[in-house]
Amino acid sequence: KQGIRAMLAVTLKAASGLYKPKDYQEEDYMRAIVLWKLGGDRIATIAHRAFGAPSVTTLQNQLSIPPIIPSPAMPTFIETSTNVMLTFEGLLDALKLRDGARCVHAVLMFDEIATEKRIRWDPKTNKFLGVCREHGHQISLEFGGEKDMEGLFKALDSGEVHYAGEATIGAIGILSDDNRVYASCVILISGDCKQETRPQHAVLIRKVLEAINSQKKNTNIRIVSIASDGEARRGAALAELTFKKPLSPSSPIYEQLSPLTFMNLMVGDDDITADKDWKHVFKRLCNLLLRASGVVVGGVRITPTIIQAHLKAEGTSPDHIRAILNPNDKQDVKLAFDLLQAIWTLPRTTTSKNPTFVQARESLWILGRFLYHTVVPYICIDLSITEQLEHLSAASHLALALYKMEGKHFLPTQLYTDLQLMIKNIFFCVAKAKVDTPEGSFYLIIVGTNRLEETFGDLRTMVGNDANLDCLQVSWRVGSTAAVANILAKYPHWDRPPCRLAIPLLARDMSVIPATVDHLKPRNWKGDTKVKAAVLQTPWRSGRVMAEEVLLGVAELFKRMEDELSSKPVDILSPNGSLLIN
């Protein structure tokens, strides 16, 4: 509001061309916020002066970012519960129950980010940050004077406590197509020295779950799975938390899942399951194929040399073969996809008359079918939820049969179990969605830790790829990454990820979607994702039939395994009767 004098002054400035009123639209604000948060105040000021974007002061009035409390030592219930409350305080409208939903489903994600080894004082909590949670309890981290600081550094010098070389980040990912809640919502920042044991890590995860559940009355959030990459310590902790007991017959999802022959029905409290990030599984499959020892399928050891020979026989260019079999970056998702696709597109027959070559081609074709059914559900945007489940069932049954035949020579036990955990979790999540959100949709692509990886990418954009943040800086900036991610989910055409991180999207005819849609978001998916259309037993059975058509003798193998179920509890995670997960 302005007085008459101020209004007259503005009128005179406008007449002189010194004042130009702006009427900003929502898109103008969103664009300016992205530039401001990723580039800082200076970039935002340049955008304001050069392009007429809203000023930093205007943007500050438009955006409210909740503070995140970093944990100086072992995270407490109060710290984490407060973070949950503050993070979702401004999102309660997006979390309202609609269309008869009982709750809002979400994934709890964990990953680590490298941090600078330095001690910082947090003025909000009056605590020192940058110490590992494993040993931080051995010394006072509250700042009361010079002696507290001296005591801390003496403990660091003696090795009694350690600098945090990385931070464990815990975040909630809402399973929704609403752009307002697309981003991972960070609720935990905790320094780590990598000396934490499995039981200790399980306690940490349990505390975070308890803190989330304490706010359920306000947020309506139900955690349906805990997602991680292939980190061994966390995998063991998740096994402790999500393999507590068999699924109870009184569970609302038992009727849907119990008829699925060979499905593993072990769960944790509230029927929670473990999940492994699908992009990490794809990369590990690719890296396995690049090893000199290769994999064994149908009695044939498939090595990079054999793959090269068969690709060359089908006319693949030497440059492309060299690129996919000798990647400079083992984390390159695009090259990993290219290798997997090159194998599954090999024809079953070959013009060669060499019996060894013909036998190897048959094994490569079988491997290709397994890879195809594993990858396609996540990248073919025309598939319905039922078709996605069919493919995953086929991949699960093929993996079960091949592991039963070849053991660790097909897939290492850790990779095999992670793959089956990933598939199991999808079926459990859909079953829970059919009970809790019967009119809702389910998107495979937002399960896992990919959204947390996007948060890390935005953090690195803010500070540069050649520098790490310390624990305090992570807490300052991580709230901004959520705002950026939600905006880019609404305006995906503004962003393009690095080529090494972008997986090509496929149409139903397996043609590649143009690169204008690099970011795969729920809004890009064209197939029917309504869970009410999916009857789990049907795609599970169809997938088994698809596997039996690929692999000779598998139908008989599965029949024998079924006949032995009463005496030997065989399932996808117990192919020989004993659970592979310890």
PDB file of N, CA and C in Angstrom, residues 539-582:
ATOM      1  N   PRO A 539      -1.365 -61.005 -14.087  1.00  0.00           N
ATOM      2  CA  PRO A 539      -0.049 -60.719 -14.671  1.00  0.00           C
ATOM      3  C   PRO A 539       1.057 -61.608 -14.113  1.00  0.00           C
ATOM      4  N   TRP A 540       0.946 -62.011 -12.838  1.00  0.00           N
ATOM      5  CA  TRP A 540       1.966 -62.914 -12.285  1.00  0.00           C
ATOM      6  C   TRP A 540       1.960 -64.241 -13.041  1.00  0.00           C
ATOM      7  N   ARG A 541       0.773 -64.771 -13.300  1.00  0.00           N
ATOM      8  CA  ARG A 541       0.650 -66.030 -14.047  1.00  0.00           C
ATOM      9  C   ARG A 541       1.084 -65.840 -15.498  1.00  0.00           C
ATOM     10  N   SER A 542       0.683 -64.727 -16.114  1.00  0.00           N
ATOM     11  CA  SER A 542       1.060 -64.464 -17.508  1.00  0.00           C
ATOM     12  C   SER A 542       2.576 -64.359 -17.653  1.00  0.00           C
ATOM     13  N   GLY A 543       3.220 -63.713 -16.690  1.00  0.00           N
ATOM     14  CA  GLY A 543       4.672 -63.599 -16.726  1.00  0.00           C
ATOM     15  C   GLY A 543       5.352 -64.949 -16.640  1.00  0.00           C
ATOM     16  N   ARG A 544       4.802 -65.841 -15.839  1.00  0.00           N
ATOM     17  CA  ARG A 544       5.364 -67.196 -15.747  1.00  0.00           C
ATOM     18  C   ARG A 544       5.259 -67.912 -17.087  1.00  0.00           C
ATOM     19  N   VAL A 545       4.115 -67.773 -17.743  1.00  0.00           N
ATOM     20  CA  VAL A 545       3.936 -68.398 -19.062  1.00  0.00           C
ATOM     21  C   VAL A 545       4.943 -67.830 -20.065  1.00  0.00           C
ATOM     22  N   MET A 546       5.158 -66.524 -20.022  1.00  0.00           N
ATOM     23  CA  MET A 546       6.137 -65.893 -20.909  1.00  0.00           C
ATOM     24  C   MET A 546       7.534 -66.461 -20.666  1.00  0.00           C
ATOM     25  N   ALA A 547       7.885 -66.685 -19.406  1.00  0.00           N
ATOM     26  CA  ALA A 547       9.195 -67.257 -19.078  1.00  0.00           C
ATOM     27  C   ALA A 547       9.300 -68.693 -19.577  1.00  0.00           C
ATOM     28  N   GLU A 548       8.223 -69.449 -19.447  1.00  0.00           N
ATOM     29  CA  GLU A 548       8.233 -70.845 -19.893  1.00  0.00           C
ATOM     30  C   GLU A 548       8.384 -70.953 -21.403  1.00  0.00           C
ATOM     31  N   GLU A 549       7.909 -69.937 -22.129  1.00  0.00           N
ATOM     32  CA  GLU A 549       8.052 -69.934 -23.587  1.00  0.00           C
ATOM     33  C   GLU A 549       9.475 -69.602 -24.027  1.00  0.00           C
ATOM     34  N   VAL A 550      10.223 -68.933 -23.161  1.00  0.00           N
ATOM     35  CA  VAL A 550      11.597 -68.536 -23.498  1.00  0.00           C
ATOM     36  C   VAL A 550      12.582 -69.661 -23.242  1.00  0.00           C
ATOM     37  N   LEU A 551      12.447 -70.324 -22.116  1.00  0.00           N
ATOM     38  CA  LEU A 551      13.468 -71.261 -21.640  1.00  0.00           C
ATOM     39  C   LEU A 551      12.944 -72.692 -21.697  1.00  0.00           C
ATOM     40  N   LEU A 552      13.596 -73.522 -22.481  1.00  0.00           N
ATOM     41  CA  LEU A 552      13.196 -74.914 -22.659  1.00  0.00           C
ATOM     42  C   LEU A 552      13.315 -75.681 -21.342  1.00  0.00           C
ATOM     43  N   GLY A 553      12.264 -76.390 -20.980  1.00  0.00           N
ATOM     44  CA  GLY A 553      12.290 -77.217 -19.781  1.00  0.00           C
ATOM     45  C   GLY A 553      11.898 -76.496 -18.511  1.00  0.00           C
ATOM     46  N   VAL A 554      11.634 -75.198 -18.601  1.00  0.00           N
ATOM     47  CA  VAL A 554      11.304 -74.439 -17.391  1.00  0.00           C
ATOM     48  C   VAL A 554       9.925 -74.806 -16.854  1.00  0.00           C
ATOM     49  N   ALA A 555       8.982 -75.103 -17.738  1.00  0.00           N
ATOM     50  CA  ALA A 555       7.641 -75.471 -17.281  1.00  0.00           C
ATOM     51  C   ALA A 555       7.712 -76.696 -16.370  1.00  0.00           C
ATOM     52  N   GLU A 556       8.520 -77.686 -16.773  1.00  0.00           N
ATOM     53  CA  GLU A 556       8.684 -78.894 -15.956  1.00  0.00           C
ATOM     54  C   GLU A 556       9.401 -78.568 -14.642  1.00  0.00           C
ATOM     55  N   LEU A 557      10.404 -77.680 -14.722  1.00  0.00           N
ATOM     56  CA  LEU A 557      11.131 -77.278 -13.516  1.00  0.00           C
ATOM     57  C   LEU A 557      10.193 -76.617 -12.513  1.00  0.00           C
ATOM     58  N   PHE A 558       9.375 -75.683 -12.984  1.00  0.00           N
ATOM     59  CA  PHE A 558       8.442 -74.996 -12.094  1.00  0.00           C
ATOM     60  C   PHE A 558       7.420 -75.971 -11.503  1.00  0.00           C
ATOM     61  N   LYS A 559       7.001 -76.945 -12.314  1.00  0.00           N
ATOM     62  CA  LYS A 559       6.026 -77.927 -11.821  1.00  0.00           C
ATOM     63  C   LYS A 559       6.630 -78.763 -10.693  1.00  0.00           C
ATOM     64  N   ARG A 560       7.889 -79.173 -10.859  1.00  0.00           N
ATOM     65  CA  ARG A 560       8.560 -79.939  -9.802  1.00  0.00           C
ATOM     66  C   ARG A 560       8.711 -79.095  -8.539  1.00  0.00           C
ATOM     67  N   MET A 561       9.065 -77.824  -8.723  1.00  0.00           N
ATOM     68  CA  MET A 561       9.220 -76.936  -7.570  1.00  0.00           C
ATOM     69  C   MET A 561       7.889 -76.755  -6.847  1.00  0.00           C
ATOM     70  N   GLU A 562       6.806 -76.643  -7.606  1.00  0.00           N
ATOM     71  CA  GLU A 562       5.473 -76.514  -6.998  1.00  0.00           C
ATOM     72  C   GLU A 562       5.119 -77.750  -6.186  1.00  0.00           C
ATOM     73  N   ASP A 563       5.446 -78.924  -6.743  1.00  0.00           N
ATOM     74  CA  ASP A 563       5.123 -80.177  -6.055  1.00  0.00           C
ATOM     75  C   ASP A 563       5.879 -80.311  -4.740  1.00  0.00           C
ATOM     76  N   GLU A 564       7.044 -79.639  -4.650  1.00  0.00           N
ATOM     77  CA  GLU A 564       7.879 -79.743  -3.451  1.00  0.00           C
ATOM     78  C   GLU A 564       7.586 -78.647  -2.421  1.00  0.00           C
ATOM     79  N   LEU A 565       6.650 -77.741  -2.737  1.00  0.00           N
ATOM     80  CA  LEU A 565       6.420 -76.586  -1.867  1.00  0.00           C
ATOM     81  C   LEU A 565       6.049 -76.977  -0.440  1.00  0.00           C
ATOM     82  N   SER A 566       5.319 -78.072  -0.279  1.00  0.00           N
ATOM     83  CA  SER A 566       4.891 -78.468   1.064  1.00  0.00           C
ATOM     84  C   SER A 566       6.068 -78.898   1.937  1.00  0.00           C
ATOM     85  N   SER A 567       7.107 -79.440   1.305  1.00  0.00           N
ATOM     86  CA  SER A 567       8.271 -79.902   2.070  1.00  0.00           C
ATOM     87  C   SER A 567       9.455 -78.953   1.987  1.00  0.00           C
ATOM     88  N   LYS A 568       9.513 -78.153   0.920  1.00  0.00           N
ATOM     89  CA  LYS A 568      10.633 -77.230   0.734  1.00  0.00           C
ATOM     90  C   LYS A 568      10.071 -75.861   0.365  1.00  0.00           C
ATOM     91  N   PRO A 569      10.172 -74.857   1.259  1.00  0.00           N
ATOM     92  CA  PRO A 569       9.569 -73.532   1.002  1.00  0.00           C
ATOM     93  C   PRO A 569      10.341 -72.740  -0.057  1.00  0.00           C
ATOM     94  N   VAL A 570      10.125 -73.081  -1.315  1.00  0.00           N
ATOM     95  CA  VAL A 570      10.825 -72.422  -2.416  1.00  0.00           C
ATOM     96  C   VAL A 570      10.072 -71.161  -2.830  1.00  0.00           C
ATOM     97  N   ASP A 571      10.799 -70.057  -3.024  1.00  0.00           N
ATOM     98  CA  ASP A 571      10.212 -68.848  -3.602  1.00  0.00           C
ATOM     99  C   ASP A 571      11.310 -68.074  -4.311  1.00  0.00           C
ATOM    100  N   ILE A 572      10.997 -66.888  -4.808  1.00  0.00           N
ATOM    101  CA  ILE A 572      11.963 -66.142  -5.618  1.00  0.00           C
ATOM    102  C   ILE A 572      13.201 -65.732  -4.832  1.00  0.00           C
ATOM    103  N   LEU A 573      13.093 -65.663  -3.505  1.00  0.00           N
ATOM    104  CA  LEU A 573      14.243 -65.334  -2.665  1.00  0.00           C
ATOM    105  C   LEU A 573      14.785 -66.554  -1.926  1.00  0.00           C
ATOM    106  N   SER A 574      14.171 -67.705  -2.178  1.00  0.00           N
ATOM    107  CA  SER A 574      14.645 -68.980  -1.619  1.00  0.00           C
ATOM    108  C   SER A 574      14.603 -70.029  -2.727  1.00  0.00           C
ATOM    109  N   PRO A 575      15.396 -69.861  -3.786  1.00  0.00           N
ATOM    110  CA  PRO A 575      15.294 -70.761  -4.942  1.00  0.00           C
ATOM    111  C   PRO A 575      15.621 -72.213  -4.621  1.00  0.00           C
ATOM    112  N   ASN A 576      16.401 -72.439  -3.562  1.00  0.00           N
ATOM    113  CA  ASN A 576      16.763 -73.807  -3.184  1.00  0.00           C
ATOM    114  C   ASN A 576      16.199 -74.197  -1.823  1.00  0.00           C
ATOM    115  N   GLY A 577      15.234 -73.417  -1.344  1.00  0.00           N
ATOM    116  CA  GLY A 577      14.579 -73.749  -0.084  1.00  0.00           C
ATOM    117  C   GLY A 577      15.068 -72.971   1.113  1.00  0.00           C
ATOM    118  N   SER A 578      16.212 -72.298   0.993  1.00  0.00           N
ATOM    119  CA  SER A 578      16.750 -71.486   2.088  1.00  0.00           C
ATOM    120  C   SER A 578      16.807 -70.033   1.654  1.00  0.00           C
ATOM    121  N   LEU A 579      16.390 -69.140   2.542  1.00  0.00           N
ATOM    122  CA  LEU A 579      16.363 -67.717   2.216  1.00  0.00           C
ATOM    123  C   LEU A 579      17.776 -67.215   1.935  1.00  0.00           C
ATOM    124  N   LEU A 580      17.954 -66.540   0.797  1.00  0.00           N
ATOM    125  CA  LEU A 580      19.269 -66.023   0.417  1.00  0.00           C
ATOM    126  C   LEU A 580      19.642 -64.771   1.195  1.00  0.00           C
ATOM    127  N   ILE A 581      18.649 -64.136   1.807  1.00  0.00           N
ATOM    128  CA  ILE A 581      18.895 -62.908   2.569  1.00  0.00           C
ATOM    129  C   ILE A 581      19.107 -63.268   4.022  1.00  0.00           C
ATOM    130  N   ASN A 582      20.266 -62.884   4.545  1.00  0.00           N
ATOM    131  CA  ASN A 582      20.595 -63.221   5.933  1.00  0.00           C
ATOM    132  C   ASN A 582      20.104 -62.091   6.829  1.00  0.00           C
TER     133      ASN A 582
END
